Each structure stands twice: as C-alpha cells, then as structure tokens.
mmCIF file of C-alpha atoms and ligand atoms in Angstrom:
data_model
loop_
_atom_site.group_PDB
_atom_site.id
_atom_site.type_symbol
_atom_site.label_atom_id
_atom_site.label_comp_id
_atom_site.label_asym_id
_atom_site.label_seq_id
_atom_site.Cartn_x
_atom_site.Cartn_y
_atom_site.Cartn_z
ATOM 1 C CA MET A 1 -47.106 -54.662 -31.015
ATOM 2 C CA THR A 2 -45.905 -51.909 -28.780
ATOM 3 C CA LEU A 3 -47.138 -48.792 -27.123
ATOM 4 C CA LEU A 4 -44.933 -46.805 -29.765
ATOM 5 C CA ASP A 5 -46.345 -48.795 -32.512
ATOM 6 C CA SER A 6 -49.677 -47.591 -31.950
ATOM 7 C CA MET A 7 -48.623 -43.990 -31.534
ATOM 8 C CA PRO A 8 -50.232 -41.890 -34.775
ATOM 9 C CA THR A 9 -47.794 -40.864 -36.943
ATOM 10 C CA ASP A 10 -50.017 -38.625 -38.854
ATOM 11 C CA CYS A 11 -50.971 -36.665 -36.362
ATOM 12 C CA VAL A 12 -50.688 -32.478 -36.671
ATOM 13 C CA VAL A 13 -48.207 -32.816 -33.566
ATOM 14 C CA SER A 14 -45.485 -35.018 -34.353
ATOM 15 C CA ALA A 15 -41.545 -35.390 -34.453
ATOM 16 C CA TRP A 16 -39.043 -37.778 -32.845
ATOM 17 C CA ASN A 17 -35.587 -36.295 -33.348
ATOM 18 C CA GLU A 18 -33.924 -33.371 -34.745
ATOM 19 C CA TRP A 19 -33.520 -34.359 -38.353
ATOM 20 C CA ASP A 20 -36.135 -35.889 -40.294
ATOM 21 C CA ARG A 21 -37.995 -33.867 -42.774
ATOM 22 C CA LEU A 22 -39.320 -30.951 -41.381
ATOM 23 C CA ARG A 23 -43.130 -29.927 -42.225
ATOM 24 C CA GLU A 24 -44.375 -28.043 -39.641
ATOM 25 C CA MET A 25 -42.607 -24.898 -37.318
ATOM 26 C CA VAL A 26 -42.630 -21.864 -35.293
ATOM 27 C CA VAL A 27 -40.058 -19.824 -35.592
ATOM 28 C CA GLY A 28 -39.947 -16.850 -32.986
ATOM 29 C CA THR A 29 -40.502 -13.187 -33.236
ATOM 30 C CA ALA A 30 -38.049 -10.383 -31.561
ATOM 31 C CA VAL A 31 -41.598 -7.929 -31.437
ATOM 32 C CA GLY A 32 -41.640 -6.680 -27.952
ATOM 33 C CA ALA A 33 -38.252 -7.911 -26.955
ATOM 34 C CA ASN A 34 -36.490 -6.495 -23.325
ATOM 35 C CA TYR A 35 -32.937 -7.037 -21.945
ATOM 36 C CA GLU A 36 -33.078 -10.128 -19.698
ATOM 37 C CA PRO A 37 -33.388 -8.961 -16.179
ATOM 38 C CA THR A 38 -30.464 -9.809 -13.327
ATOM 39 C CA GLU A 39 -31.962 -12.239 -11.048
ATOM 40 C CA PRO A 40 -30.697 -15.202 -9.101
ATOM 41 C CA GLY A 41 -30.522 -17.297 -12.185
ATOM 42 C CA SER A 42 -28.809 -14.794 -14.906
ATOM 43 C CA ARG A 43 -26.759 -12.494 -14.209
ATOM 44 C CA PRO A 44 -26.586 -10.576 -17.736
ATOM 45 C CA GLN A 45 -23.073 -9.198 -18.736
ATOM 46 C CA ARG A 46 -21.981 -7.125 -21.659
ATOM 47 C CA ARG A 47 -18.944 -8.294 -23.898
ATOM 48 C CA GLY A 48 -16.021 -7.038 -25.771
ATOM 49 C CA GLY A 49 -14.239 -5.289 -22.931
ATOM 50 C CA ARG A 50 -17.475 -3.453 -21.325
ATOM 51 C CA GLU A 51 -17.804 -6.944 -18.782
ATOM 52 C CA GLY A 52 -18.032 -4.157 -15.402
ATOM 53 C CA ASN A 53 -20.065 -1.645 -17.338
ATOM 54 C CA PRO A 54 -24.075 -1.913 -16.173
ATOM 55 C CA PHE A 55 -26.174 -3.970 -17.998
ATOM 56 C CA PRO A 56 -29.203 -1.697 -19.730
ATOM 57 C CA THR A 57 -32.567 -2.512 -18.651
ATOM 58 C CA GLY A 58 -35.950 -2.205 -20.737
ATOM 59 C CA PRO A 59 -37.068 -3.028 -23.722
ATOM 60 C CA LYS A 60 -34.211 -3.384 -26.316
ATOM 61 C CA PRO A 61 -33.558 -0.915 -29.386
ATOM 62 C CA GLN A 62 -35.731 -0.690 -32.358
ATOM 63 C CA HIS A 63 -33.308 -1.013 -34.880
ATOM 64 C CA VAL A 64 -32.233 -4.106 -32.948
ATOM 65 C CA ILE A 65 -35.798 -5.749 -33.176
ATOM 66 C CA ASP A 66 -35.677 -4.849 -36.678
ATOM 67 C CA GLN A 67 -32.815 -6.487 -37.897
ATOM 68 C CA ALA A 68 -33.726 -9.382 -35.829
ATOM 69 C CA ASN A 69 -36.917 -9.605 -37.205
ATOM 70 C CA GLU A 70 -35.363 -9.339 -40.708
ATOM 71 C CA GLU A 71 -33.386 -12.503 -40.463
ATOM 72 C CA LEU A 72 -36.290 -14.135 -38.654
ATOM 73 C CA GLN A 73 -38.656 -12.960 -41.587
ATOM 74 C CA GLY A 74 -35.847 -14.976 -44.177
ATOM 75 C CA LEU A 75 -35.527 -17.796 -42.346
ATOM 76 C CA VAL A 76 -39.660 -18.468 -42.771
ATOM 77 C CA GLN A 77 -39.197 -17.200 -46.264
ATOM 78 C CA LEU A 78 -36.409 -20.351 -46.995
ATOM 79 C CA LEU A 79 -38.479 -22.781 -45.245
ATOM 80 C CA GLN A 80 -41.657 -22.239 -46.750
ATOM 81 C CA ASP A 81 -39.724 -22.322 -49.582
ATOM 82 C CA TRP A 82 -38.960 -25.882 -49.101
ATOM 83 C CA ASP A 83 -42.693 -26.950 -48.242
ATOM 84 C CA VAL A 84 -42.478 -26.191 -44.862
ATOM 85 C CA VAL A 85 -45.450 -24.590 -43.175
ATOM 86 C CA VAL A 86 -44.075 -21.647 -40.534
ATOM 87 C CA ARG A 87 -46.298 -20.263 -37.673
ATOM 88 C CA ARG A 88 -45.230 -17.382 -35.665
ATOM 89 C CA PRO A 89 -45.852 -16.379 -32.205
ATOM 90 C CA SER A 90 -48.413 -13.979 -30.661
ATOM 91 C CA PRO A 91 -47.774 -10.362 -29.805
ATOM 92 C CA VAL A 92 -46.475 -10.170 -26.209
ATOM 93 C CA ASP A 93 -45.702 -6.966 -24.186
ATOM 94 C CA PHE A 94 -42.254 -8.147 -22.455
ATOM 95 C CA SER A 95 -41.870 -5.025 -20.619
ATOM 96 C CA THR A 96 -44.139 -5.821 -17.541
ATOM 97 C CA GLN A 97 -42.894 -6.441 -13.763
ATOM 98 C CA LEU A 98 -44.277 -9.953 -12.752
ATOM 99 C CA VAL A 99 -44.731 -10.344 -8.713
ATOM 100 C CA SER A 100 -46.164 -13.634 -7.847
ATOM 101 C CA PRO A 101 -46.122 -14.783 -4.131
ATOM 102 C CA ASP A 102 -42.739 -15.911 -4.246
ATOM 103 C CA PHE A 103 -40.631 -13.134 -6.552
ATOM 104 C CA SER A 104 -40.863 -10.359 -8.527
ATOM 105 C CA VAL A 105 -38.587 -9.138 -11.521
ATOM 106 C CA GLU A 106 -38.488 -5.895 -13.447
ATOM 107 C CA ASN A 107 -39.697 -6.934 -17.068
ATOM 108 C CA GLN A 108 -39.754 -10.277 -19.016
ATOM 109 C CA TYR A 109 -37.557 -11.316 -21.764
ATOM 110 C CA CYS A 110 -38.611 -12.360 -25.555
ATOM 111 C CA ALA A 111 -40.007 -15.156 -27.973
ATOM 112 C CA VAL A 112 -37.179 -15.369 -29.828
ATOM 113 C CA CYS A 113 -36.339 -18.677 -29.042
ATOM 114 C CA PRO A 114 -39.381 -21.445 -28.820
ATOM 115 C CA ARG A 115 -36.856 -24.280 -28.652
ATOM 116 C CA ASP A 116 -36.032 -23.440 -24.718
ATOM 117 C CA VAL A 117 -39.732 -23.665 -24.164
ATOM 118 C CA LEU A 118 -41.456 -25.900 -25.962
ATOM 119 C CA ILE A 119 -40.252 -29.842 -26.829
ATOM 120 C CA THR A 120 -42.053 -32.238 -29.312
ATOM 121 C CA VAL A 121 -42.041 -35.914 -28.384
ATOM 122 C CA GLY A 122 -43.904 -37.970 -31.019
ATOM 123 C CA SER A 123 -47.642 -36.388 -31.044
ATOM 124 C CA GLU A 124 -47.379 -34.396 -27.600
ATOM 125 C CA ILE A 125 -46.181 -30.712 -27.023
ATOM 126 C CA ILE A 126 -44.462 -30.712 -23.290
ATOM 127 C CA GLU A 127 -44.347 -26.823 -22.202
ATOM 128 C CA ALA A 128 -40.865 -26.618 -19.982
ATOM 129 C CA PRO A 129 -41.345 -25.021 -17.188
ATOM 130 C CA MET A 130 -38.551 -23.051 -17.128
ATOM 131 C CA SER A 131 -35.374 -21.902 -14.993
ATOM 132 C CA ARG A 132 -35.591 -17.805 -14.746
ATOM 133 C CA ARG A 133 -38.281 -15.534 -13.186
ATOM 134 C CA ALA A 134 -37.979 -13.375 -16.415
ATOM 135 C CA ARG A 135 -38.864 -16.445 -19.087
ATOM 136 C CA PHE A 136 -41.993 -17.877 -16.085
ATOM 137 C CA PHE A 137 -44.726 -16.869 -19.142
ATOM 138 C CA GLU A 138 -42.697 -17.641 -22.440
ATOM 139 C CA TYR A 139 -45.074 -20.211 -22.953
ATOM 140 C CA LEU A 140 -48.234 -17.622 -23.554
ATOM 141 C CA PRO A 141 -46.670 -16.346 -26.858
ATOM 142 C CA TYR A 142 -47.639 -19.819 -28.298
ATOM 143 C CA ARG A 143 -50.647 -20.753 -26.409
ATOM 144 C CA ASP A 144 -52.967 -19.851 -29.916
ATOM 145 C CA ILE A 145 -50.614 -21.911 -31.255
ATOM 146 C CA VAL A 146 -50.748 -25.353 -28.869
ATOM 147 C CA ARG A 147 -54.200 -25.111 -28.432
ATOM 148 C CA GLY A 148 -55.087 -24.689 -32.174
ATOM 149 C CA TYR A 149 -53.289 -28.394 -33.014
ATOM 150 C CA TRP A 150 -54.900 -29.619 -29.438
ATOM 151 C CA LYS A 151 -58.226 -28.964 -31.104
ATOM 152 C CA GLN A 152 -57.379 -30.027 -33.900
ATOM 153 C CA ASP A 153 -56.182 -33.489 -33.685
ATOM 154 C CA GLN A 154 -57.627 -35.535 -30.831
ATOM 155 C CA ASN A 155 -54.052 -37.139 -31.016
ATOM 156 C CA VAL A 156 -52.468 -34.452 -29.856
ATOM 157 C CA ARG A 157 -50.826 -34.378 -26.097
ATOM 158 C CA TRP A 158 -50.380 -31.426 -24.260
ATOM 159 C CA THR A 159 -48.720 -31.269 -21.299
ATOM 160 C CA ALA A 160 -47.497 -27.804 -18.854
ATOM 161 C CA ALA A 161 -44.184 -29.635 -17.000
ATOM 162 C CA PRO A 162 -44.618 -28.023 -12.863
ATOM 163 C CA LYS A 163 -44.040 -24.623 -12.820
ATOM 164 C CA PRO A 164 -40.980 -24.367 -9.908
ATOM 165 C CA SER A 165 -41.674 -21.499 -7.098
ATOM 166 C CA MET A 166 -38.860 -19.517 -8.595
ATOM 167 C CA HIS A 167 -38.292 -18.862 -4.949
ATOM 168 C CA ASP A 168 -34.889 -17.432 -3.787
ATOM 169 C CA ARG A 169 -34.226 -20.651 -2.104
ATOM 170 C CA MET A 170 -34.427 -21.825 -5.599
ATOM 171 C CA TYR A 171 -31.172 -20.773 -6.288
ATOM 172 C CA ARG A 172 -27.490 -20.767 -5.612
ATOM 173 C CA GLN A 173 -26.582 -17.057 -5.833
ATOM 174 C CA GLU A 174 -22.707 -17.907 -4.376
ATOM 175 C CA PHE A 175 -22.680 -19.668 -7.991
ATOM 176 C CA TRP A 176 -22.233 -16.067 -9.693
ATOM 177 C CA GLU A 177 -19.165 -15.651 -6.971
ATOM 178 C CA TRP A 178 -17.413 -19.101 -7.582
ATOM 179 C CA PRO A 179 -13.595 -17.621 -9.219
ATOM 180 C CA LEU A 180 -12.560 -19.856 -12.112
ATOM 181 C CA VAL A 181 -10.116 -22.131 -10.268
ATOM 182 C CA GLU A 182 -12.961 -22.791 -7.732
ATOM 183 C CA ARG A 183 -15.450 -23.698 -10.517
ATOM 184 C CA HIS A 184 -12.941 -26.337 -12.263
ATOM 185 C CA LYS A 185 -12.363 -28.034 -8.686
ATOM 186 C CA ARG A 186 -16.249 -28.467 -8.782
ATOM 187 C CA MET A 187 -16.842 -29.339 -12.605
ATOM 188 C CA HIS A 188 -17.715 -32.866 -11.671
ATOM 189 C CA ASP A 189 -20.046 -31.987 -9.057
ATOM 190 C CA PHE A 190 -22.331 -30.302 -11.797
ATOM 191 C CA GLU A 191 -23.789 -27.744 -9.493
ATOM 192 C CA PHE A 192 -24.959 -24.853 -10.963
ATOM 193 C CA CYS A 193 -27.205 -21.582 -10.411
ATOM 194 C CA VAL A 194 -30.106 -23.804 -9.398
ATOM 195 C CA THR A 195 -30.501 -26.289 -6.535
ATOM 196 C CA GLN A 196 -31.626 -29.516 -7.237
ATOM 197 C CA GLU A 197 -35.292 -29.061 -5.006
ATOM 198 C CA GLU A 198 -37.369 -28.179 -7.499
ATOM 199 C CA VAL A 199 -38.761 -29.477 -10.824
ATOM 200 C CA LEU A 200 -37.279 -27.423 -13.661
ATOM 201 C CA PHE A 201 -35.804 -27.725 -17.018
ATOM 202 C CA ASP A 202 -35.482 -25.489 -20.563
ATOM 203 C CA ALA A 203 -36.556 -27.465 -23.380
ATOM 204 C CA ALA A 204 -33.371 -26.941 -25.294
ATOM 205 C CA ASP A 205 -31.171 -28.834 -22.591
ATOM 206 C CA ALA A 206 -32.860 -31.885 -24.434
ATOM 207 C CA SER A 207 -32.473 -33.547 -27.805
ATOM 208 C CA ARG A 208 -34.334 -36.018 -29.302
ATOM 209 C CA PHE A 209 -33.007 -39.405 -30.888
ATOM 210 C CA GLY A 210 -36.267 -41.088 -31.598
ATOM 211 C CA ASN A 211 -37.118 -43.196 -28.089
ATOM 212 C CA ASP A 212 -34.317 -41.935 -26.351
ATOM 213 C CA ILE A 213 -33.885 -38.313 -25.449
ATOM 214 C CA ILE A 214 -30.312 -37.078 -23.835
ATOM 215 C CA ILE A 215 -30.898 -34.347 -21.417
ATOM 216 C CA GLN A 216 -27.775 -32.074 -20.286
ATOM 217 C CA GLU A 217 -27.253 -30.892 -16.319
ATOM 218 C CA SER A 218 -26.830 -27.454 -17.157
ATOM 219 C CA MET A 219 -27.851 -24.199 -15.173
ATOM 220 C CA THR A 220 -31.282 -24.049 -16.887
ATOM 221 C CA THR A 221 -31.935 -28.310 -15.707
ATOM 222 C CA ASN A 222 -31.277 -29.765 -12.891
ATOM 223 C CA ARG A 223 -31.499 -33.253 -11.627
ATOM 224 C CA ALA A 224 -35.234 -33.143 -10.547
ATOM 225 C CA GLY A 225 -36.185 -31.614 -13.664
ATOM 226 C CA ILE A 226 -34.493 -34.796 -15.844
ATOM 227 C CA GLU A 227 -35.933 -37.101 -13.424
ATOM 228 C CA TRP A 228 -39.417 -35.457 -14.117
ATOM 229 C CA LEU A 229 -39.397 -36.173 -17.707
ATOM 230 C CA ARG A 230 -38.034 -39.793 -17.265
ATOM 231 C CA ARG A 231 -40.928 -40.409 -15.179
ATOM 232 C CA HIS A 232 -43.196 -38.701 -17.578
ATOM 233 C CA LEU A 233 -41.989 -40.732 -20.948
ATOM 234 C CA GLN A 234 -41.149 -44.005 -19.646
ATOM 235 C CA ASP A 235 -44.429 -45.480 -20.053
ATOM 236 C CA ARG A 236 -44.791 -44.887 -23.176
ATOM 237 C CA GLY A 237 -41.693 -46.817 -23.429
ATOM 238 C CA ILE A 238 -39.334 -43.157 -24.076
ATOM 239 C CA ARG A 239 -36.083 -43.266 -22.383
ATOM 240 C CA VAL A 240 -34.705 -39.759 -20.835
ATOM 241 C CA HIS A 241 -31.101 -40.197 -20.261
ATOM 242 C CA ALA A 242 -28.999 -37.174 -18.504
ATOM 243 C CA VAL A 243 -25.654 -36.020 -20.018
ATOM 244 C CA HIS A 244 -22.785 -34.179 -18.937
ATOM 245 C CA PHE A 245 -19.784 -31.641 -20.265
ATOM 246 C CA PRO A 246 -17.777 -30.807 -17.652
ATOM 247 C CA LEU A 247 -15.328 -28.120 -19.490
ATOM 248 C CA ASP A 248 -18.522 -26.347 -20.256
ATOM 249 C CA LEU A 249 -18.233 -23.878 -17.173
ATOM 250 C CA PHE A 250 -21.694 -22.317 -17.618
ATOM 251 C CA PRO A 251 -24.126 -24.723 -19.094
ATOM 252 C CA SER A 252 -27.354 -24.172 -21.177
ATOM 253 C CA HIS A 253 -28.825 -25.647 -23.234
ATOM 254 C CA ILE A 254 -27.022 -28.095 -25.623
ATOM 255 C CA ASP A 255 -27.501 -27.497 -28.785
ATOM 256 C CA CYS A 256 -24.464 -25.623 -29.242
ATOM 257 C CA THR A 257 -22.681 -28.418 -27.447
ATOM 258 C CA PHE A 258 -24.210 -31.897 -29.022
ATOM 259 C CA VAL A 259 -26.154 -31.681 -32.335
ATOM 260 C CA PRO A 260 -27.332 -34.653 -34.142
ATOM 261 C CA LEU A 261 -27.279 -34.427 -37.813
ATOM 262 C CA ARG A 262 -28.808 -37.518 -38.823
ATOM 263 C CA PRO A 263 -28.734 -41.049 -37.944
ATOM 264 C CA GLY A 264 -25.255 -41.768 -37.227
ATOM 265 C CA LEU A 265 -23.787 -38.309 -37.420
ATOM 266 C CA ILE A 266 -23.394 -36.144 -34.213
ATOM 267 C CA LEU A 267 -21.474 -32.786 -34.502
ATOM 268 C CA THR A 268 -19.806 -31.887 -31.253
ATOM 269 C CA ASN A 269 -17.991 -28.816 -29.472
ATOM 270 C CA PRO A 270 -14.261 -29.021 -29.373
ATOM 271 C CA GLU A 271 -14.113 -27.772 -26.474
ATOM 272 C CA ARG A 272 -16.848 -28.980 -24.021
ATOM 273 C CA PRO A 273 -16.258 -33.186 -24.609
ATOM 274 C CA ILE A 274 -18.719 -35.363 -23.294
ATOM 275 C CA LEU A 275 -18.297 -36.468 -19.613
ATOM 276 C CA GLU A 276 -15.733 -39.867 -20.534
ATOM 277 C CA GLY A 277 -18.226 -42.828 -20.660
ATOM 278 C CA GLU A 278 -20.701 -41.469 -21.467
ATOM 279 C CA ASP A 279 -19.824 -41.140 -25.439
ATOM 280 C CA LYS A 280 -20.384 -45.343 -24.853
ATOM 281 C CA LEU A 281 -24.120 -44.760 -25.689
ATOM 282 C CA PHE A 282 -23.381 -43.160 -29.189
ATOM 283 C CA LEU A 283 -20.182 -45.002 -30.289
ATOM 284 C CA ASP A 284 -21.634 -48.788 -29.273
ATOM 285 C CA SER A 285 -24.183 -47.979 -31.287
ATOM 286 C CA GLY A 286 -22.168 -46.828 -34.246
ATOM 287 C CA TRP A 287 -22.692 -42.966 -33.963
ATOM 288 C CA LYS A 288 -19.592 -40.739 -35.265
ATOM 289 C CA LEU A 289 -18.702 -37.821 -33.326
ATOM 290 C CA VAL A 290 -17.655 -34.757 -35.857
ATOM 291 C CA ASP A 291 -16.004 -32.107 -33.778
ATOM 292 C CA ALA A 292 -17.163 -28.453 -35.038
ATOM 293 C CA PRO A 293 -14.440 -25.869 -36.084
ATOM 294 C CA GLN A 294 -13.959 -22.808 -34.855
ATOM 295 C CA PRO A 295 -16.580 -20.108 -34.694
ATOM 296 C CA SER A 296 -15.957 -17.127 -36.868
ATOM 297 C CA LEU A 297 -16.289 -14.873 -34.313
ATOM 298 C CA THR A 298 -14.526 -15.280 -31.124
ATOM 299 C CA ASN A 299 -16.600 -14.789 -27.585
ATOM 300 C CA ASP A 300 -15.314 -11.174 -27.927
ATOM 301 C CA GLN A 301 -16.849 -10.473 -31.186
ATOM 302 C CA MET A 302 -20.314 -11.998 -30.536
ATOM 303 C CA PRO A 303 -22.920 -8.764 -30.703
ATOM 304 C CA GLU A 304 -22.445 -6.897 -27.028
ATOM 305 C CA PHE A 305 -25.949 -7.796 -25.086
ATOM 306 C CA CYS A 306 -25.943 -11.336 -26.405
ATOM 307 C CA GLN A 307 -25.772 -14.030 -23.383
ATOM 308 C CA SER A 308 -24.558 -16.927 -25.724
ATOM 309 C CA SER A 309 -21.344 -18.158 -26.689
ATOM 310 C CA LYS A 310 -19.392 -18.221 -30.078
ATOM 311 C CA TRP A 311 -20.753 -21.742 -30.429
ATOM 312 C CA LEU A 312 -23.915 -20.498 -31.739
ATOM 313 C CA SER A 313 -22.098 -20.963 -34.683
ATOM 314 C CA MET A 314 -23.329 -24.981 -34.604
ATOM 315 C CA ASN A 315 -26.767 -24.296 -33.389
ATOM 316 C CA VAL A 316 -28.135 -25.501 -37.134
ATOM 317 C CA LEU A 317 -31.282 -26.738 -38.335
ATOM 318 C CA SER A 318 -31.899 -29.442 -40.114
ATOM 319 C CA LEU A 319 -34.183 -30.015 -42.807
ATOM 320 C CA SER A 320 -33.354 -32.971 -43.403
ATOM 321 C CA PRO A 321 -31.496 -35.934 -42.796
ATOM 322 C CA ASP A 322 -29.354 -34.719 -46.118
ATOM 323 C CA VAL A 323 -30.091 -30.505 -45.585
ATOM 324 C CA VAL A 324 -29.079 -28.232 -43.363
ATOM 325 C CA ILE A 325 -29.611 -24.505 -42.286
ATOM 326 C CA CYS A 326 -26.025 -22.753 -41.336
ATOM 327 C CA GLU A 327 -25.579 -19.016 -40.912
ATOM 328 C CA GLU A 328 -23.982 -17.546 -43.667
ATOM 329 C CA ASN A 329 -20.636 -16.547 -42.398
ATOM 330 C CA GLU A 330 -19.637 -20.328 -40.888
ATOM 331 C CA HIS A 331 -17.891 -21.204 -43.995
ATOM 332 C CA GLU A 332 -15.544 -23.690 -42.232
ATOM 333 C CA LEU A 333 -18.813 -25.376 -41.068
ATOM 334 C CA HIS A 334 -20.116 -25.303 -43.803
ATOM 335 C CA GLU A 335 -16.957 -27.279 -45.562
ATOM 336 C CA LEU A 336 -17.276 -29.636 -42.682
ATOM 337 C CA LEU A 337 -21.043 -30.678 -42.823
ATOM 338 C CA SER A 338 -20.103 -31.034 -47.006
ATOM 339 C CA ARG A 339 -17.526 -33.053 -46.893
ATOM 340 C CA GLU A 340 -20.144 -35.369 -44.618
ATOM 341 C CA GLY A 341 -22.312 -35.673 -47.664
ATOM 342 C CA LEU A 342 -25.074 -32.662 -46.387
ATOM 343 C CA GLU A 343 -26.730 -29.863 -48.669
ATOM 344 C CA VAL A 344 -25.579 -26.836 -46.776
ATOM 345 C CA LEU A 345 -28.180 -24.366 -46.755
ATOM 346 C CA THR A 346 -27.213 -20.613 -45.336
ATOM 347 C CA ILE A 347 -28.693 -17.902 -44.452
ATOM 348 C CA PRO A 348 -27.710 -14.214 -42.392
ATOM 349 C CA PHE A 349 -28.405 -14.621 -38.789
ATOM 350 C CA ARG A 350 -26.441 -12.750 -36.595
ATOM 351 C CA GLY A 351 -28.821 -10.366 -36.052
ATOM 352 C CA VAL A 352 -30.824 -12.857 -34.016
ATOM 353 C CA TYR A 353 -27.483 -13.472 -31.648
ATOM 354 C CA GLU A 354 -28.365 -10.324 -29.777
ATOM 355 C CA PHE A 355 -31.459 -12.642 -28.349
ATOM 356 C CA GLY A 356 -29.243 -15.715 -27.127
ATOM 357 C CA GLY A 357 -29.571 -17.975 -29.852
ATOM 358 C CA SER A 358 -29.214 -18.876 -33.662
ATOM 359 C CA LEU A 359 -31.341 -21.201 -36.414
ATOM 360 C CA HIS A 360 -31.923 -24.428 -33.495
ATOM 361 C CA CYS A 361 -33.049 -22.194 -30.463
ATOM 362 C CA ALA A 362 -35.127 -20.140 -32.959
ATOM 363 C CA THR A 363 -37.435 -22.344 -33.787
ATOM 364 C CA TRP A 364 -39.484 -25.616 -32.261
ATOM 365 C CA ASP A 365 -40.642 -28.254 -35.025
ATOM 366 C CA VAL A 366 -44.230 -29.460 -34.194
ATOM 367 C CA ARG A 367 -44.003 -32.096 -37.153
ATOM 368 C CA ARG A 368 -41.278 -33.860 -39.242
ATOM 369 C CA GLU A 369 -41.769 -36.860 -40.916
ATOM 370 C CA GLY A 370 -41.187 -40.313 -39.587
ATOM 371 C CA LYS A 371 -41.625 -42.150 -36.173
ATOM 372 C CA GLY A 372 -40.084 -43.100 -32.877
ATOM 373 C CA GLU A 373 -36.899 -45.491 -33.586
ATOM 374 C CA ASP A 374 -34.399 -47.260 -31.138
ATOM 375 C CA LEU A 375 -31.512 -45.470 -32.505
ATOM 376 C CA LEU A 376 -29.063 -46.037 -29.739
ATOM 377 C CA GLY A 377 -29.085 -49.721 -29.880
ATOM 378 C CA ILE A 378 -31.162 -49.934 -26.864
ATOM 379 C CA SER A 379 -34.564 -51.245 -27.143
ATOM 380 C CA SER A 380 -37.419 -51.381 -23.903
HETATM 381 N N1 ABU B 1 -29.079 -20.699 -26.293
HETATM 382 C C1 ABU B 1 -27.863 -21.780 -26.837
HETATM 383 C C2 ABU B 1 -26.742 -21.321 -26.241
HETATM 384 C C3 ABU B 1 -25.744 -21.873 -25.577
HETATM 385 C C4 ABU B 1 -24.044 -21.638 -25.480
HETATM 386 O O1 ABU B 1 -23.791 -20.338 -25.521
HETATM 387 O O2 ABU B 1 -23.352 -22.564 -25.577
#
C-alpha cells in the first residue's frame, strides 16, 4: 500500500483534479469589491483606448457589483440544480487600507475569485501566499468555511503557505517599463514583476492532474513558490511540475492558458503555446491538446477595468468529465467542446469579467468524486 492509497477518499474535503464529478464548491461574491490599487506587483490599466487615463480607486460602483452578483447567483443556482453543495465567502470590507512593517496599500480588492487564493489537493486545503499587497488578507472571507471543514472532519489538512513580506525588495519595478522588444528578448528568462527571493504563488497558477500538479511561473508565482509547493507535497507522493508559456508576456494564472477537461483532453491557448519540450509530459502519456477558438470579445472589448485577457473565454468549469459550464456568448468554444463529446451548459458571466475572472476563477472546488491517480505516465 502506498501513502496515497491510505489517504481518505470520503473526506469532506477531497479533490484531485479539475474535472471529476463536482460535489461541493465555494462561489465568490462581489460584495464589498474595490478597484485594485496600483502597487509594485500590479499596474492596473483601463482598456479600449483609455489606457493613459488614471485608473479609479476605492469601491466599485454598486451597479457593477450587482450585475456580477446576479451572474454569480446564476452559477450557484445551476450548481445546486446539479446537486452540488455551494458555500459563499463571508462579507469583508475591502476598502480598508493595509499597513504592515514592510508595506502599505490604500485599499484591498475583492472575494470574487477564490481560485486565486485556495487550492484543494486531496484532503488538504492550501492557502496561497499571494503576490500582491492588496490581496494579502484575501484568505479571510474563506476562513469560516475552512475552519468549518477542519472541525467537521479530522482527516482535513489545512495549511497556510508562508506569507511573503511584500516589501519593495520583493518586486522588480522596472518590469513595468520594459518596451515590447525588451520583453521579447527576455521571454525565455521567465523573470517578471516579482523577484525569486521569497516564496510566493497564487493558487490559480496551479492545475491538478491527480498525483501530478503543474504550475506556471508567472507574475504571480515565482520559482521559490513552486519549490515550496514541491517540497510540501512530495512526502505524499504528489509531484509538482513547473510549466512555462513564453509568448504570454504578462502571465498570471494558468486557467486561461492550459485547461484540462477530462483525462486525455486539454484545452490550450493558441496564442500561448507551452514551452517546447514541456508538451512531452502530456503527449507521451496520450493526452490530446486542443486549441481554443478565438474568444467572442477582443482584448479592447473586454470591460474597461478588467485586468484579464479575452482568454477568460477558456476559463470554463467542469461539473464532471462529461459536462462543462461555459460563458453563454462563447459559441465557437461551445461547438468545439461539443465536438469533443462534452455536454456544454451555458450561463451569462461577462459581468464577472470586470473582477478579473470567469467560471473557473470565481470558484474553488472543495469536493469532487475520485481519488489520486497517476495520469501523466509517471509513478513514484
Ligand atoms: N485570472 C485569470 C487571468 C488570466 C488571463 O488574463 O489570461
């Protein structure tokens, strides 16, 4: 018997991949959301030709919050119709300033995207260190829920990864000034706005494939963060693999780039191919990589204050290996996924884009059926 065989599969917290039949999930909320502030790890920009104008600060307008909440509630309803237990974050006032010994920031952000903060690996909940000052305390809206699982079942493991200082020294400010030609020259260095000194990662840079986890180096995840996760999980036979997408010059979160849908099938971003050689991990074990079609919106057509790309189109949520939820306007994607044999459910979600995420970002899966398996042709 291996260590993995001895891990509980009937635990209240249990999720090994991105696609097994979903049983319990947290869906984010836009209540209390603020505009993300300018800080060393983030330079928010307006879109649609208004890039040079100042980015707003403080609370988001109520009608924008209401629109997103209506769509998030639509997702909750759909999940409940499919017998998924849904929980929601506690309300938090994100307008408060943060002051620590090492940094200050004028306001915080929001609880729309639990995926960025939390990841379930088997029966363990890991709180990510995060990489941006405004998101330092973003675990707080989920703490009542996490504590509840921990109390309910003694098999639940709960880990908070080390919090970084977020001192100026942790950031590479000149990153924001590099002209495009410089970025292209450096694209194989995988050095972004954060340095390699402290442990940091956002949970949404990781994607689970049973006993293997892939995680991209990005503006929100550095090599120390990947190494921390690797050492943390290795004793349980869970392998962590760094992956890279050199043509993504501003990478942040893997779930608009490389999206596994079921064993053997990954939706890929045609503008962000995986680094040459890294595709072997998947191709040699028989996985098919299928490019997503162009999204229904261009980058300029995305909401003016959204900091994510048009590829939120790919940010789909799997209910099971056969059923996937997509944004309702992404018709070409629906057709592609149907051709691949998936049942496609659709809901409106463009109002949530304003907050930097779509269906995968705005959720955190706590329990899916299934257990840890070796799916990439590697075994410990
Ligand atoms: N939060 C996901 C954003 C990823 C992207 O813009 O491509």
